[in-house]
Structure formats: structure tokens, C-alpha cells
């Protein structure tokens, strides 16, 4: 059912979401594995940056629907815990001690766009497909989407993506400040690794600078943990409502 791979290139950690048969859809266990990989990165003082990518030329298509039952009781203990495992993986990526870059090829949809927004910087393919997509399938956004999208994309783009289900490509993402750079698909990962190599030269300084960056810039409004729980109940309602149709 897929996995999370952790590799190293010099002082850069490379986290790969690896489930290409479902375009790197996330399972609850992959969420737990992603948290464990982040713990491993933080415990290694030789690592000064991290790149998050997807296997086989796509970033993350959202939740792996083979493990997702929208008709299940979302408040049932195991279902609640499994959803939390996916949500907490975004939060844990966002709290890595090192600066992080999402290398986005193919599509970032739903949970995948949350994972993309969890990072400090984004490099995207010009032809990447970026779509929140929650309302399109009858779901309220989850994972603190509005909070983490707004801190990067701003109110206008967050409304377009989260309320009006607008899809954008990589070129548009860079134009509106949602990504640092849009490059040809085959250059995405090399560009991200080249950027990561700068802070990775001095891991101790990179970690201190990252702590200051996040402390000073936030996100604004309610905290991310609170946003996850704030959205959860309404997303649970939307899933029950959707399954009853």
C-alpha cells in the first residue's frame, strides 16, 4: 500500500511519497511513516534541509481511496485515529527543524496540496496540476487547509481553490506567489535540490534561521493544530452527508 522513503544527498534529506500505482495517494500508515521519517531527520544534526517529492513523476493525488471508506463512522475510534495520522503528517512536515522544499511534478490534489503547503518553499512543474478539490467531491476541507494555504497563497487564491474549486497550473502558481519557481517538469527535482544545498552547507545555522523564520511569520489567525480540529467536525459531517446521498 505504498511507503515513505528517506534518502540523503550531502546535508539534504529527500523524502519520497512512494505509491505510484495510485499516484502517491497517502494511507494512514504512510502518514505514520512520514512522521517517523521527520523524527529521524530532526535527530540528525548533519541534515540542514529537506526536499519532499513524489515517486514516478507525480507529487500526491490525495488520500489513497483503497483505505478510505467515506461511509464509515468518522467518529469511530480507528477511523478517527487513521484520519489523524494523515493530518499529523502534514503538521510534522511543517515542523521539521530544517528548511523544507516541495518538488511538485504531476498533480497535488487534496491531501497532496496540504502536504505541498506544509513546506517552506515550493518548486513546481510548469504543467503541474494544483487542486484542493474537496468541495468537488462533497467534502469540507481538512488538515487545516485554509490556514496553511492562506499563509502562502493569500486570501484570494485560497478562496479560489478552497471555496470555488479552481485548479491552477505551475505557471499560474508562480505568478501569484504560491510557488517560488515554475520550471520544466524534468528540472523540478534538480532545481529543488540545488536550492536545498545552500542551507544544507551549514545545518546548525539553517535550523536556527528556520526557527526564527517560522516564529516571526507564523501562520496568522488560529494555530495550525487548532485549524485541524476546527475543520475536522465539519469534514466528518460532510463525509457522512456524502455517503448518504
Protein backbone atom coordinates (compact mmCIF):
# COMPACT_ATOMS: atom_id res chain seq x y z
CA UNK A 1 0.00 0.00 0.00
CA UNK A 2 2.92 2.35 -0.61
CA UNK A 3 5.60 3.78 1.62
CA UNK A 4 7.78 6.74 2.54
CA UNK A 5 11.43 6.65 1.51
CA UNK A 6 14.11 8.70 3.24
CA UNK A 7 17.37 9.29 1.37
CA UNK A 8 20.25 11.72 1.83
CA UNK A 9 22.25 13.80 -0.59
CA UNK A 10 25.01 15.52 1.35
CA UNK A 11 23.27 17.56 4.03
CA UNK A 12 19.87 17.34 2.32
CA UNK A 13 17.21 14.81 3.29
CA UNK A 14 14.96 13.61 0.47
CA UNK A 15 11.52 12.37 1.48
CA UNK A 16 9.66 10.48 -1.26
CA UNK A 17 5.98 9.58 -1.16
CA UNK A 18 6.09 6.26 -2.97
CA UNK A 19 2.83 4.70 -4.09
CA UNK A 20 2.86 5.25 -7.85
CA UNK A 21 0.03 2.81 -8.60
CA UNK A 22 -2.36 5.35 -7.03
CA UNK A 23 -0.34 8.45 -7.97
CA UNK A 24 1.17 8.54 -4.49
CA UNK A 25 -2.08 8.60 -2.56
CA UNK A 26 -1.49 8.66 1.19
CA UNK A 27 -2.59 5.91 3.57
CA UNK A 28 -2.77 6.32 7.35
CA UNK A 29 0.31 4.10 7.70
CA UNK A 30 2.19 6.29 5.23
CA UNK A 31 1.22 9.24 7.41
CA UNK A 32 2.74 7.50 10.42
CA UNK A 33 5.84 6.62 8.41
CA UNK A 34 6.20 10.22 7.30
CA UNK A 35 6.11 11.36 10.93
CA UNK A 36 8.78 8.77 11.80
CA UNK A 37 10.99 9.94 8.92
CA UNK A 38 10.70 13.53 10.13
CA UNK A 39 11.79 12.44 13.59
CA UNK A 40 14.82 10.77 12.03
CA UNK A 41 15.71 13.94 10.11
CA UNK A 42 15.45 16.14 13.18
CA UNK A 43 17.63 13.75 15.17
CA UNK A 44 20.48 14.03 12.64
CA UNK A 45 22.36 17.33 13.12
CA UNK A 46 24.18 16.80 9.82
CA UNK A 47 20.96 17.45 7.88
CA UNK A 48 20.34 21.09 7.01
CA UNK A 49 17.45 20.95 4.53
CA UNK A 50 14.75 18.60 3.25
CA UNK A 51 13.08 18.08 -0.12
CA UNK A 52 9.66 16.40 -0.29
CA UNK A 53 8.72 14.79 -3.58
CA UNK A 54 6.56 12.06 -5.08
CA UNK A 55 7.68 8.95 -6.92
CA UNK A 56 7.31 8.36 -10.66
CA UNK A 57 6.79 11.95 -11.72
CA UNK A 58 3.78 12.96 -9.62
CA UNK A 59 3.56 14.56 -6.19
CA UNK A 60 0.50 13.27 -4.32
CA UNK A 61 -3.05 12.62 -5.51
CA UNK A 62 -4.59 12.90 -2.05
CA UNK A 63 -5.81 10.08 0.16
CA UNK A 64 -5.41 6.51 -1.07
CA UNK A 65 -9.06 5.60 -1.56
CA UNK A 66 -8.30 1.91 -1.16
CA UNK A 67 -8.03 2.60 2.57
CA UNK A 68 -10.68 5.32 2.77
CA UNK A 69 -14.33 4.50 3.42
CA UNK A 70 -16.33 7.72 3.21
CA UNK A 71 -19.38 5.90 4.53
CA UNK A 72 -17.66 4.87 7.75
CA UNK A 73 -18.49 6.49 11.06
CA UNK A 74 -15.84 9.18 11.14
CA UNK A 75 -16.02 9.41 14.92
CA UNK A 76 -15.33 5.69 15.38
CA UNK A 77 -12.04 5.25 17.20
CA UNK A 78 -9.91 3.60 14.49
CA UNK A 79 -11.29 5.79 11.69
CA UNK A 80 -10.64 8.90 13.78
CA UNK A 81 -7.09 7.75 14.53
CA UNK A 82 -6.39 6.93 10.88
CA UNK A 83 -7.55 10.36 9.75
CA UNK A 84 -5.40 11.92 12.46
CA UNK A 85 -2.36 10.01 11.19
CA UNK A 86 -2.69 11.67 7.78
CA UNK A 87 -3.36 15.11 9.25
CA UNK A 88 -0.46 14.92 11.66
CA UNK A 89 1.95 14.01 8.87
CA UNK A 90 1.31 17.43 7.30
CA UNK A 91 1.85 19.16 10.62
CA UNK A 92 5.03 17.20 11.30
CA UNK A 93 6.50 18.10 7.90
CA UNK A 94 5.66 21.72 8.67
CA UNK A 95 7.57 21.45 11.95
CA UNK A 96 10.75 19.91 10.61
CA UNK A 97 13.72 21.65 12.18
CA UNK A 98 15.25 22.29 8.75
CA UNK A 99 14.02 24.40 5.82
CA UNK A 100 11.80 22.37 3.51
CA UNK A 101 11.03 22.44 -0.21
CA UNK A 102 8.21 20.67 -2.06
CA UNK A 103 9.29 19.45 -5.51
CA UNK A 104 5.94 19.22 -7.26
CA UNK A 105 5.52 17.33 -10.50
CA UNK A 106 2.31 15.94 -11.94
CA UNK A 107 -0.56 16.62 -9.54
CA UNK A 108 -1.01 17.83 -5.98
CA UNK A 109 -4.63 17.24 -5.01
CA UNK A 110 -6.50 17.22 -1.69
CA UNK A 111 -4.17 15.79 0.94
CA UNK A 112 -1.38 16.28 -1.58
CA UNK A 113 -1.91 20.02 -1.74
CA UNK A 114 -1.86 20.12 2.07
CA UNK A 115 1.48 18.33 2.01
CA UNK A 116 2.74 20.84 -0.55
CA UNK A 117 1.60 23.79 1.59
CA UNK A 118 3.23 22.24 4.67
CA UNK A 119 6.67 23.11 3.31
CA UNK A 120 8.53 26.41 3.45
CA UNK A 121 9.07 26.71 -0.31
CA UNK A 122 7.69 25.18 -3.48
CA UNK A 123 9.26 24.42 -6.86
CA UNK A 124 6.60 23.26 -9.32
CA UNK A 125 6.49 21.93 -12.84
CA UNK A 126 5.06 24.38 -15.33
CA UNK A 127 2.41 21.79 -16.22
CA UNK A 128 1.68 20.70 -12.64
CA UNK A 129 -1.99 20.40 -11.63
CA UNK A 130 -2.75 22.01 -8.28
CA UNK A 131 -6.24 21.42 -6.95
CA UNK A 132 -7.74 21.41 -3.46
CA UNK A 133 -10.79 19.58 -4.81
CA UNK A 134 -12.58 18.98 -1.52
CA UNK A 135 -15.88 20.61 -2.42
CA UNK A 136 -15.87 18.93 -5.83
CA UNK A 137 -16.34 15.58 -4.11
CA UNK A 138 -18.74 16.85 -1.46
CA UNK A 139 -16.22 17.22 1.38
CA UNK A 140 -15.37 20.08 3.67
CA UNK A 141 -11.61 20.85 3.55
CA UNK A 142 -9.47 19.14 6.17
CA UNK A 143 -5.95 19.14 7.54
CA UNK A 144 -6.01 22.87 8.30
CA UNK A 145 -6.19 23.65 4.56
CA UNK A 146 -7.43 27.23 4.87
CA UNK A 147 -4.76 28.16 7.40
CA UNK A 148 -1.77 26.70 5.56
CA UNK A 149 -2.99 27.80 2.12
CA UNK A 150 -3.64 31.38 3.19
CA UNK A 151 -0.19 31.87 4.69
CA UNK A 152 1.30 31.22 1.23
CA UNK A 153 -1.38 31.89 -1.35
CA UNK A 154 -3.22 34.71 0.42
CA UNK A 155 -6.96 35.13 0.88
CA UNK A 156 -7.88 35.48 -2.80
CA UNK A 157 -6.15 32.36 -4.07
CA UNK A 158 -7.23 30.37 -1.01
CA UNK A 159 -10.83 31.30 -1.70
CA UNK A 160 -10.48 30.39 -5.38
CA UNK A 161 -9.01 26.99 -4.56
CA UNK A 162 -10.85 26.12 -1.35
CA UNK A 163 -14.30 27.59 -1.96
CA UNK A 164 -14.58 27.67 -5.75
CA UNK A 165 -12.58 24.51 -6.56
CA UNK A 166 -10.34 26.27 -9.06
CA UNK A 167 -7.42 24.31 -10.48
CA UNK A 168 -4.21 26.09 -11.38
CA UNK A 169 -1.05 25.04 -13.15
CA UNK A 170 2.52 25.64 -12.09
CA UNK A 171 2.97 28.77 -14.15
CA UNK A 172 -0.05 30.41 -12.52
CA UNK A 173 1.14 29.24 -9.10
CA UNK A 174 4.43 31.08 -9.53
CA UNK A 175 2.66 34.18 -10.87
CA UNK A 176 0.54 34.53 -7.73
CA UNK A 177 3.31 33.72 -5.27
CA UNK A 178 2.10 30.23 -4.40
CA UNK A 179 5.41 28.79 -5.63
CA UNK A 180 8.93 30.17 -5.80
CA UNK A 181 9.58 28.86 -9.30
CA UNK A 182 7.83 27.06 -12.13
CA UNK A 183 10.26 25.12 -14.32
CA UNK A 184 10.03 22.40 -16.97
CA UNK A 185 8.93 19.10 -15.46
CA UNK A 186 12.30 17.41 -15.88
CA UNK A 187 14.05 20.23 -13.98
CA UNK A 188 11.87 20.31 -10.85
CA UNK A 189 13.81 17.99 -8.59
CA UNK A 190 17.25 19.25 -9.62
CA UNK A 191 16.10 22.82 -9.00
CA UNK A 192 14.74 21.93 -5.57
CA UNK A 193 17.93 20.08 -4.63
CA UNK A 194 20.10 22.99 -5.78
CA UNK A 195 18.10 25.36 -3.59
CA UNK A 196 18.29 22.98 -0.64
CA UNK A 197 22.05 22.65 -1.00
CA UNK A 198 22.57 26.24 0.22
CA UNK A 199 21.17 25.90 3.75
CA UNK A 200 22.47 22.32 3.90
CA UNK A 201 26.04 23.69 3.89
CA UNK A 202 25.58 24.86 7.50
CA UNK A 203 22.91 22.73 9.19
CA UNK A 204 23.18 24.38 12.60
CA UNK A 205 22.65 27.85 11.14
CA UNK A 206 19.88 26.60 8.84
CA UNK A 207 17.97 25.19 11.81
CA UNK A 208 18.26 28.42 13.79
CA UNK A 209 17.22 30.52 10.80
CA UNK A 210 14.24 28.22 10.18
CA UNK A 211 13.12 28.56 13.79
CA UNK A 212 13.24 32.35 13.52
CA UNK A 213 11.51 32.36 10.13
CA UNK A 214 8.53 30.35 11.34
CA UNK A 215 8.27 32.13 14.68
CA UNK A 216 8.20 35.54 13.05
CA UNK A 217 5.97 34.75 10.06
CA UNK A 218 3.57 32.34 11.67
CA UNK A 219 0.76 31.39 10.13
CA UNK A 220 -1.62 34.13 11.34
CA UNK A 221 -5.05 33.54 12.84
CA UNK A 222 -5.64 30.37 14.79
CA UNK A 223 -2.81 27.89 15.09
CA UNK A 224 -2.46 25.00 12.69
CA UNK A 225 -3.28 22.38 15.34
CA UNK A 226 -6.45 24.28 16.17
CA UNK A 227 -7.30 24.60 12.47
CA UNK A 228 -7.00 20.82 12.02
CA UNK A 229 -9.52 20.21 14.79
CA UNK A 230 -11.73 23.14 13.77
CA UNK A 231 -12.17 21.69 10.27
CA UNK A 232 -12.43 18.07 11.42
CA UNK A 233 -16.01 18.03 12.73
CA UNK A 234 -17.41 19.69 9.63
CA UNK A 235 -15.42 17.41 7.35
CA UNK A 236 -16.80 14.41 9.27
CA UNK A 237 -20.31 15.79 8.77
CA UNK A 238 -19.66 16.28 5.05
CA UNK A 239 -18.41 12.71 4.69
CA UNK A 240 -21.50 11.29 6.41
CA UNK A 241 -23.73 13.53 4.28
CA UNK A 242 -21.90 12.49 1.12
CA UNK A 243 -22.23 8.76 1.83
CA UNK A 244 -25.96 9.14 2.45
CA UNK A 245 -26.63 10.53 -1.00
